[in-house]
GROMACS .gro file of C-alpha atoms in nm:
model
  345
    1UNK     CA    1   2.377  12.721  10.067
    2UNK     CA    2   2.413  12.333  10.017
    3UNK     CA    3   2.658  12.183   9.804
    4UNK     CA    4   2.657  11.843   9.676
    5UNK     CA    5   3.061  11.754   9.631
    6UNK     CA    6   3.231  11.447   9.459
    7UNK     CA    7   3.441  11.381   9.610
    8UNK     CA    8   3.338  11.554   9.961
    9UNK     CA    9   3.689  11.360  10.189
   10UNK     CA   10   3.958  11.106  10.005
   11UNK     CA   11   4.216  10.939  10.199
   12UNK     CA   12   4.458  10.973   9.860
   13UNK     CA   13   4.444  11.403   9.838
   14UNK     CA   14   4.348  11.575  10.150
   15UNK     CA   15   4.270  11.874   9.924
   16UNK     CA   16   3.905  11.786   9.912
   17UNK     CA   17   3.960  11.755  10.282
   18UNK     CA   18   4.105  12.113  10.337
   19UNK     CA   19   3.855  12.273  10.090
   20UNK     CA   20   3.570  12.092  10.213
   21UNK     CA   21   3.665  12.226  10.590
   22UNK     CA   22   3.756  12.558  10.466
   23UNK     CA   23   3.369  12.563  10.243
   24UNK     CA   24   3.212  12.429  10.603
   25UNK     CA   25   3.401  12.711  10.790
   26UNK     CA   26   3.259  12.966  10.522
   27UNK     CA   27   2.902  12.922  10.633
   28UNK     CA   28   2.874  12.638  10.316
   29UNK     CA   29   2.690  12.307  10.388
   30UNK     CA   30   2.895  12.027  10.199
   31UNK     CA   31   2.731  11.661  10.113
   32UNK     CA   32   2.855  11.428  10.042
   33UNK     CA   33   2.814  11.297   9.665
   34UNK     CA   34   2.973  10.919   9.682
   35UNK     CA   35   3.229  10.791   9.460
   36UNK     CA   36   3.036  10.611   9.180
   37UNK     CA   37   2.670  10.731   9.266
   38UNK     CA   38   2.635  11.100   9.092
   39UNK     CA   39   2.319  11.007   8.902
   40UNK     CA   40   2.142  10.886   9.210
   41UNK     CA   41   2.277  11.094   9.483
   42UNK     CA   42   2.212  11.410   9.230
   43UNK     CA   43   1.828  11.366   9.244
   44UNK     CA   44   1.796  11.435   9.590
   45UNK     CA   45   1.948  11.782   9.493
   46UNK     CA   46   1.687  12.084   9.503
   47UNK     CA   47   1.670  12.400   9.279
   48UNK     CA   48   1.949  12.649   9.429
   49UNK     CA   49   2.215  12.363   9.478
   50UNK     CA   50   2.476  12.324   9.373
   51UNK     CA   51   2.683  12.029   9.231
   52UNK     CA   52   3.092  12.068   9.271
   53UNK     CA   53   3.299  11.774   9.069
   54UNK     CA   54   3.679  11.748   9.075
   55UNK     CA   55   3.763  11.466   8.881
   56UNK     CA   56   3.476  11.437   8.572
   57UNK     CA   57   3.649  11.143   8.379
   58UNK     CA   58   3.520  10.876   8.648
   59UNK     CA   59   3.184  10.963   8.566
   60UNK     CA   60   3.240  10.871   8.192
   61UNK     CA   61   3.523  10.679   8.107
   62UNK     CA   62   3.574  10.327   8.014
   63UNK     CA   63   3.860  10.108   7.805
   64UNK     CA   64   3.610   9.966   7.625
   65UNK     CA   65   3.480  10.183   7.369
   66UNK     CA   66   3.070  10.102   7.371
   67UNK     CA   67   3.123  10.126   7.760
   68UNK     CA   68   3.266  10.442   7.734
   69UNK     CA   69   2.967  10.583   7.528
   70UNK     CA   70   2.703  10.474   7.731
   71UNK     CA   71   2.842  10.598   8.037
   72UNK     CA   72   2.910  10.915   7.871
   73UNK     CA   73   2.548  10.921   7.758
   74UNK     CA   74   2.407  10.861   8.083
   75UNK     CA   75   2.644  11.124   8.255
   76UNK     CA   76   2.520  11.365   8.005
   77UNK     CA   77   2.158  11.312   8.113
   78UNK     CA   78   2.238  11.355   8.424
   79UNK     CA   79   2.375  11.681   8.343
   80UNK     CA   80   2.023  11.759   8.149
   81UNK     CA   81   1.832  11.653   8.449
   82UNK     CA   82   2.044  11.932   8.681
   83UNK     CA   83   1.996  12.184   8.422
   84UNK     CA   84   1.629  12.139   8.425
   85UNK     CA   85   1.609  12.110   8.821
   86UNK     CA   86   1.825  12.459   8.846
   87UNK     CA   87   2.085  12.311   8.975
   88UNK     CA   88   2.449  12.501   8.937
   89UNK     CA   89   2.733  12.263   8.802
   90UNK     CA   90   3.070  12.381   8.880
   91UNK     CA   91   3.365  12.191   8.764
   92UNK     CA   92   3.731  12.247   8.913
   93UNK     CA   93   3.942  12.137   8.616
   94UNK     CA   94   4.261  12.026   8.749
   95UNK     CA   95   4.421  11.902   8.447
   96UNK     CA   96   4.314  11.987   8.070
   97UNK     CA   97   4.294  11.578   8.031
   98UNK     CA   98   4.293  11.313   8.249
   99UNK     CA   99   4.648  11.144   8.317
  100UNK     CA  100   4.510  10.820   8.132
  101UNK     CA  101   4.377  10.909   7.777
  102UNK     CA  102   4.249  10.620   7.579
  103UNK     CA  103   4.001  10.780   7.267
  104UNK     CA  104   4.170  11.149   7.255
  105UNK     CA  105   3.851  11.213   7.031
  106UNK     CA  106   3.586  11.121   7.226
  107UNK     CA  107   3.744  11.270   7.592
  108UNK     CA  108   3.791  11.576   7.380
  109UNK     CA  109   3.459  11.571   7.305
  110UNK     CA  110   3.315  11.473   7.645
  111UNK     CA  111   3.499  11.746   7.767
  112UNK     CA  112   3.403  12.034   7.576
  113UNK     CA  113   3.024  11.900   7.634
  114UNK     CA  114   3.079  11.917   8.005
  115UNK     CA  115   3.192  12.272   8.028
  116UNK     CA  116   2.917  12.371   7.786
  117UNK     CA  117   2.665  12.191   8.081
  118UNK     CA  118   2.868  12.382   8.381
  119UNK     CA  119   2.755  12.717   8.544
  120UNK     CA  120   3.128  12.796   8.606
  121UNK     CA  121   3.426  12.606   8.571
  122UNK     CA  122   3.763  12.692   8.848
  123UNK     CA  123   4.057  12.635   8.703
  124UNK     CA  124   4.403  12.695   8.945
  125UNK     CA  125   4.623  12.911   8.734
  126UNK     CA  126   4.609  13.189   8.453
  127UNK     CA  127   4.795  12.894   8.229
  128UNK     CA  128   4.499  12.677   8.268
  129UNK     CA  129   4.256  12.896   8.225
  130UNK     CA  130   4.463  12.983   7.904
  131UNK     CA  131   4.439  12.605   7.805
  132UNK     CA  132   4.083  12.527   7.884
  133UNK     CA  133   3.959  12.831   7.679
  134UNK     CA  134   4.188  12.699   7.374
  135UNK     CA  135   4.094  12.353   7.383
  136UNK     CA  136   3.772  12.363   7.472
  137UNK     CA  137   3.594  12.654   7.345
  138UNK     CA  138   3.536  12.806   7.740
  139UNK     CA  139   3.409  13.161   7.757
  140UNK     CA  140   3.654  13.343   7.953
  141UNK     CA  141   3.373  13.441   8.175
  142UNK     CA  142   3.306  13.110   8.280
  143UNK     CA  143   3.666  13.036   8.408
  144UNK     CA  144   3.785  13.157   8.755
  145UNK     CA  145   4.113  13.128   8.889
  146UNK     CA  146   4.167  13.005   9.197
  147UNK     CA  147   4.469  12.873   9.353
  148UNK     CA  148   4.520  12.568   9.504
  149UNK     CA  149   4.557  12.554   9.883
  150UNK     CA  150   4.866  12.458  10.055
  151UNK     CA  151   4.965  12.191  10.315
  152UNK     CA  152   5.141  12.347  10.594
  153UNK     CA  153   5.045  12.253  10.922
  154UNK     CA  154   4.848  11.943  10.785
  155UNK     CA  155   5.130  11.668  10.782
  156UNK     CA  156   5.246  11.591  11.120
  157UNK     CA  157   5.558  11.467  11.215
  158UNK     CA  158   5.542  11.129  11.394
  159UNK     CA  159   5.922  11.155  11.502
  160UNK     CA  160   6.102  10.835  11.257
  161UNK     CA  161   6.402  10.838  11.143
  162UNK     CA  162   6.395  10.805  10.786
  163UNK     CA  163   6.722  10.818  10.678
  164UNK     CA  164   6.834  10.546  10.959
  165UNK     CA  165   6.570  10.343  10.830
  166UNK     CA  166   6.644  10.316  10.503
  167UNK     CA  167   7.028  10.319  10.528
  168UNK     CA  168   7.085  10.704  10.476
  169UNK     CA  169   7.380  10.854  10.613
  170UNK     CA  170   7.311  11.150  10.794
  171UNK     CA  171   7.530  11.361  10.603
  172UNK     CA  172   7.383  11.260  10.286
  173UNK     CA  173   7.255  11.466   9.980
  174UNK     CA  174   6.861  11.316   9.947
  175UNK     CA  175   6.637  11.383   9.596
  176UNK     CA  176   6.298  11.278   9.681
  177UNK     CA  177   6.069  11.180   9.453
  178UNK     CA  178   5.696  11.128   9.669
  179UNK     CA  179   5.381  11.034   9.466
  180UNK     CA  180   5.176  10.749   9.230
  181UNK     CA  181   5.473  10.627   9.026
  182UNK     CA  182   5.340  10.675   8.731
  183UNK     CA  183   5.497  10.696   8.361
  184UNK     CA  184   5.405  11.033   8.236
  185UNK     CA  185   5.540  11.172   8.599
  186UNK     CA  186   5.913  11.100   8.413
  187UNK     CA  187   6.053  10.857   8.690
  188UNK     CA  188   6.275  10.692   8.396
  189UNK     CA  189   6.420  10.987   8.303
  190UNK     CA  190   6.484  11.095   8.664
  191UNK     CA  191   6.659  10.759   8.753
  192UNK     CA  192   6.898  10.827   8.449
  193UNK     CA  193   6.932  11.194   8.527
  194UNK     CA  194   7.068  11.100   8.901
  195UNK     CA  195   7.307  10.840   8.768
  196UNK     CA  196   7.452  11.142   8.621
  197UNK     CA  197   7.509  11.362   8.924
  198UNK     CA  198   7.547  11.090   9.173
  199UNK     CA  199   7.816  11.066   9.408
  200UNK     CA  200   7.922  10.842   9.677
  201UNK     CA  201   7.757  11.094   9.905
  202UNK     CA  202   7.390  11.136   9.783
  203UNK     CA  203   7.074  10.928   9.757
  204UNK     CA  204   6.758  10.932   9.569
  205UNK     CA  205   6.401  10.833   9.722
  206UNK     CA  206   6.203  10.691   9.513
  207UNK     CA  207   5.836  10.663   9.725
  208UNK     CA  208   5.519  10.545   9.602
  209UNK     CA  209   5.271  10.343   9.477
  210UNK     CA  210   5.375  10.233   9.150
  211UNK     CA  211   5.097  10.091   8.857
  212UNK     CA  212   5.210   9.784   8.650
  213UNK     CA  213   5.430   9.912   8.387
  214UNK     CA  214   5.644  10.123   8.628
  215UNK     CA  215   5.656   9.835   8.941
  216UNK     CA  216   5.789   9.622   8.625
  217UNK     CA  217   6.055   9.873   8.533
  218UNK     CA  218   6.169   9.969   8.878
  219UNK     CA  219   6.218   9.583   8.976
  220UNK     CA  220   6.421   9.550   8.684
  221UNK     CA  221   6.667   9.856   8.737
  222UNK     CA  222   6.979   9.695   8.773
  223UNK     CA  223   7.214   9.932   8.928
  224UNK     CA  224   7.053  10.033   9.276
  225UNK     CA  225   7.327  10.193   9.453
  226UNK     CA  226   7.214  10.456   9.665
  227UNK     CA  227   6.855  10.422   9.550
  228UNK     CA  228   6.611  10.378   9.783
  229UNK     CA  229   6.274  10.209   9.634
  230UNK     CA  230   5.941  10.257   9.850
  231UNK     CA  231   5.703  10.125   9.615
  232UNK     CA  232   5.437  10.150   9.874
  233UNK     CA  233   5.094  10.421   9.887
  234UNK     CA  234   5.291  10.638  10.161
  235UNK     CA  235   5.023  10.677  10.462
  236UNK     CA  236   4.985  11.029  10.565
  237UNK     CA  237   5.091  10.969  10.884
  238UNK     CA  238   5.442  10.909  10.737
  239UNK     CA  239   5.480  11.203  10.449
  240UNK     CA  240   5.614  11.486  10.724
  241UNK     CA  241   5.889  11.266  10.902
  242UNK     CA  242   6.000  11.156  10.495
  243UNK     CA  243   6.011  11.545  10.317
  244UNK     CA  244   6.216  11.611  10.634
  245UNK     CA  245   6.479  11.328  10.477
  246UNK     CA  246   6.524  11.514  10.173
  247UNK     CA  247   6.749  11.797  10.080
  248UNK     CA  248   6.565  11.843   9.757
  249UNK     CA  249   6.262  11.711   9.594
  250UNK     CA  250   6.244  11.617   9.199
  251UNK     CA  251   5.907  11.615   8.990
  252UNK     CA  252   6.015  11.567   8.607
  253UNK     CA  253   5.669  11.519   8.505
  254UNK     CA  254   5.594  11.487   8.150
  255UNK     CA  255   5.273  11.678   8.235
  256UNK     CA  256   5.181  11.972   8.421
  257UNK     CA  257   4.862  12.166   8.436
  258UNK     CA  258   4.877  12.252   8.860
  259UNK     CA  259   5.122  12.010   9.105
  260UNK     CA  260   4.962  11.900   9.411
  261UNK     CA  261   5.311  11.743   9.487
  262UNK     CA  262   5.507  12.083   9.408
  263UNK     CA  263   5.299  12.303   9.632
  264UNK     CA  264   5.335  11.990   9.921
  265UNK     CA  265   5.728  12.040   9.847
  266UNK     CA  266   5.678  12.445   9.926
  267UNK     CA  267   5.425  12.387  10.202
  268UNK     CA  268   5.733  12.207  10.379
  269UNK     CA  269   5.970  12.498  10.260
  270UNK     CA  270   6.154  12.227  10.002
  271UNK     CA  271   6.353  12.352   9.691
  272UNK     CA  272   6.180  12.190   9.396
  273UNK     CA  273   6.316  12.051   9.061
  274UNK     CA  274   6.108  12.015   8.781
  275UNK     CA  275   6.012  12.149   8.408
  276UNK     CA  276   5.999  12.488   8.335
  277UNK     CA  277   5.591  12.546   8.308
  278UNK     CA  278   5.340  12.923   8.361
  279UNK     CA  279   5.207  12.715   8.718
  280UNK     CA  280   5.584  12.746   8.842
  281UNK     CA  281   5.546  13.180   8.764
  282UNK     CA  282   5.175  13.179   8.981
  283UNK     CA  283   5.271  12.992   9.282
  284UNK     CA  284   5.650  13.056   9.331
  285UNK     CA  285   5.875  13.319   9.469
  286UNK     CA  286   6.229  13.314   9.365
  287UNK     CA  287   6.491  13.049   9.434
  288UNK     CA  288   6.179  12.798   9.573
  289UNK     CA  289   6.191  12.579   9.256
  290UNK     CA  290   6.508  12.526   8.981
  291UNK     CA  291   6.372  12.486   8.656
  292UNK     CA  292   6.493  12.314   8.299
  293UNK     CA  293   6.388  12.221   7.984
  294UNK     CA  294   6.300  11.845   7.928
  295UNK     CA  295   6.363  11.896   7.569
  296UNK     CA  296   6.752  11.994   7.623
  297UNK     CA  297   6.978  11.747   7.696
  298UNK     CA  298   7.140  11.690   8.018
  299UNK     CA  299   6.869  11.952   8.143
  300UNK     CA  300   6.714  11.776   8.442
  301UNK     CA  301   7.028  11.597   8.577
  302UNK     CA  302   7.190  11.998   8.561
  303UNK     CA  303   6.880  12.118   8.730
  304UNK     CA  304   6.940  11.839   9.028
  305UNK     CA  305   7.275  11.940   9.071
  306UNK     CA  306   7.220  12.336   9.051
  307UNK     CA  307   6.947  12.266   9.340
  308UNK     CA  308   7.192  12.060   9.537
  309UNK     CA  309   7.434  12.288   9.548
  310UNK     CA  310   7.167  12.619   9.637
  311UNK     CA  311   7.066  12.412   9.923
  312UNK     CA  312   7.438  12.328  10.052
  313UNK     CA  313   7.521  12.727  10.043
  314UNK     CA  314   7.238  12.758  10.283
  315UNK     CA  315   6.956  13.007  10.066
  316UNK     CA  316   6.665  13.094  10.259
  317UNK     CA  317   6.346  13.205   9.976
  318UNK     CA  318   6.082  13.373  10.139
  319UNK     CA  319   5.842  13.090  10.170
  320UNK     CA  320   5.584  13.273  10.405
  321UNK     CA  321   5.516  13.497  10.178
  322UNK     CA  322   5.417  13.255   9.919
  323UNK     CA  323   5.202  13.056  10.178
  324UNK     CA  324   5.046  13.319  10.225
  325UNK     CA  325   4.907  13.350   9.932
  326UNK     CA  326   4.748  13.010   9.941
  327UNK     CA  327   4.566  13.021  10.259
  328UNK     CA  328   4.228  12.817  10.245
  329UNK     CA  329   3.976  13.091  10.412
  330UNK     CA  330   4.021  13.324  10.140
  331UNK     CA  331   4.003  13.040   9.859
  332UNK     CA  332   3.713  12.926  10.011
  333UNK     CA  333   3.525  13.263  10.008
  334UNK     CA  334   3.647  13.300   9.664
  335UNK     CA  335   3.487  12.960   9.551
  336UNK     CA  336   3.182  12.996   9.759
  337UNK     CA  337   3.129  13.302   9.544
  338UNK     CA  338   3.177  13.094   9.211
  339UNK     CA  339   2.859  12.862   9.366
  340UNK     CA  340   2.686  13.221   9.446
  341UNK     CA  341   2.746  13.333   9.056
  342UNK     CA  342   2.884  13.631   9.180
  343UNK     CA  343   3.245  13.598   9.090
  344UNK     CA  344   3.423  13.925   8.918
  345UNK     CA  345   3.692  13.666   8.777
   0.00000   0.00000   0.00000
C-alpha cells in the first residue's frame, strides 16, 4: 500500500514523525507529499493510493479574500482529479477549525466540501467526531476515532539544569506553560490567574514562540516577579530536561478539540491544568489533569492551586495504564485499516 502524506516529517510536531514510523513499521509505504506542492506531487499518485492530509487549511486559505477563493478552487480540483484517478482521501481532522479563522463562511464552507471529497475522515476523540458530524454534515460512517499517540520515550533528556538556569530555586513550585504563544491558548488569563496564587515560593514558565500580538503583550507585562519568559521555538532537544522543571503544567486554552501539549504533559507523567472539555474524559485516568470552568470566576487560578497542592501531598495516578492506551503500533494498524476501507468504526 503507498500513501502519499502531507505532511510526511515536521520539525514543529513529531506526531507526523511517530505516525509516519509507526505506518512504515505496519508494512505501509509513506511519501512524502511536500509542504505547498499537493496539486503537483498528487499526480504522480496511481489508482489504489491513497492521499493522508493533516492540516487542510494550508491548501486553501488566504487573508485576502479573491486569494482565498482561487486557492480554494484549485484545491477543489485537485480533489476532483483524485476522485477520478481512484485515489482514497483521508483527512485527520484535528481541530473542527483552524486556530486562525478569517471568513467563518467560506472555511465553513470549504470544510464541509472537503469531507464531502474524503473517503474517510479520523478524528481523535468521540467529542470530535460529535462536532464534525454537527457542523459539517459528516456521516457517522465516515468518521473513525482514533487516538492520538503519545510521547514517552521520544524526548530525551540532555542533562541541563533548568531551574539553575533560569534563576529557579530548587525548592520551588514551577507552572509551565510549553507551546506557540498564541492568544486563543489563554496566556493572558493564565498570567492573571498566577498573580493570584503566587507566593514567594513558586514560579511560572512561560516557553515559546510567541506571534506579534502576544510578543507585544508579554514585553509589556509589567510585574515579572517570578516569571520566567522564554519567548523562543523550544528545540526538541531541550523539551525533556524543561517538563522535568515543572511541578505542574497549565494549558487554559480558549480552544480545545484534541491537545498535543496535554498528552506531552501525561507522556512525562505531569499533572495538567486546563478547561474542563469530553478530550480530558477519553485520554485521562483520574487525578492526571485538574479541571475548571473558564466561565466561573477565579476558576483557573483555583484549579492551579488545587494541582499544586495534589502534587506536594505526593499522588501517584496510574499513568501506565493510560499510555498504554496510546501506543503507536496499534493506532497505526487501526489507521492503516481506515486507508484499506475496512474500518468497523
Amino acid at each position: 500500500m503507498r500513501v502519499w502524506m502531507w505532511p510526511k516529517y515536521s520539525n514543529l510536531n513529531l506526531y507526523n514523525n511517530l505516525l509516519t514510523d509507526s505506518l512504515c513499521g505496519a508494512g505501509v509505504e509513506v511519501m512524502d507529499l511536500t509542504h505547498g506542492r499537493l496539486a503537483l506531487r498528487v499526480a504522480r499518485a496511481r489508482p489504489g493510493d491513497v492521499v493522508h492530509v493533516h492540516w487542510m487549511h494550508h491548501a486553501y486559505q488566504n487573508r485576502n479574500p479573491l486569494l482565498f477563493v482561487a486557492k480554494s478552487a484549485l484545491l477543489l480540483t485537485t480533489l476532483l482529479v483524485l476522485k477520478a484517478k481512484r485515489v482514497r482521501l483521508i483527512w485527520t481532522l484535528h481541530n473542527l477549525y483552524p486556530h486562525e479563522v478569517k471568513y467563518r463562511r467560506m472555511e465553513r464552507a470549504m470544510r464541509t466540501l472537503i469531507c464531502r471529497f474524503c473517503s474517510g475522515l479520523i478524528v481523535a476523540s468521540e467529542t470530535a467526531k460529535r462536532q464534525a458530524m454537527a457542523e459539517f454534515a459528516v456521516p457517522a460512517s465516515k468518521l473513525t476515532v482514533v487516538k492520538h499517540g503519545h510521547y514517552a520515550d521520544v524526548y530525551k533528556p540532555n542533562g541541563a539544569d533548568v531551574r539553575r538556569l533560569y534563576g529557579i530555586g530548587k525548592d520551588a513550585e514551577v507552572y509551565l506553560f510549553l507551546g506557540a504563544i498564541k492568544a486563543y491558548k489563554g496566556v493572558e488569563e493564565l498570567i492573571e490567574a498566577y498573580r493570584a496564587v503566587q507566593t514567594e515560593s513558586s514560579c511560572l514558565i512561560i516557553a515559546g514562540k510567541a506571534d506579534r500580538e502576544m510578543e507585544a503583550y508579554l514585553r509589556n507585562v509589567k510585574d515579572t516577579r517570578n516569571l520566567v519568559l522564554d519567548m523562543r521555538f523550544i528545540p526538541n532537544e531541550e523539551v525533556a530536561d524543561l517538563l522535568g522543571a515543572a511541578d505542574v503544567m497549565v494549558m487554559p486554552y480558549k480552544e480545545i478539540t484534541t491537545s498535543g501539549s496535554a498528552i506531552l504533559g501525561l507522556s512525562f507523567r505531569k499533572l495538567v491544568v486546563m478547561p474542563d472539555n469530553g478530550f480530558i474524559d477519553e485520554y485521562f485516568e483520574e487525578g492526571m489533569v485538574v479541571r475548571y470552568d473558564p466561565g466561573v470566576a477565579g476558576g483557573l487560578a483555583g484549579a492551579m492551586e488545587t494541582a499544586m497542592r495534589s502534587v506536594k501531598e505526593g499522588r501517584s495516578p496510574d499513568y501506565e495504564r493510560a499510555l498504554r492506551q496510546l501506543e503507536w503500533g496499534p493506532i497505526a494498524e487501526r489507521i492503516k485499516n481506515v486507508y484499506q476501507g475496512r474500518d468497523e468504526r
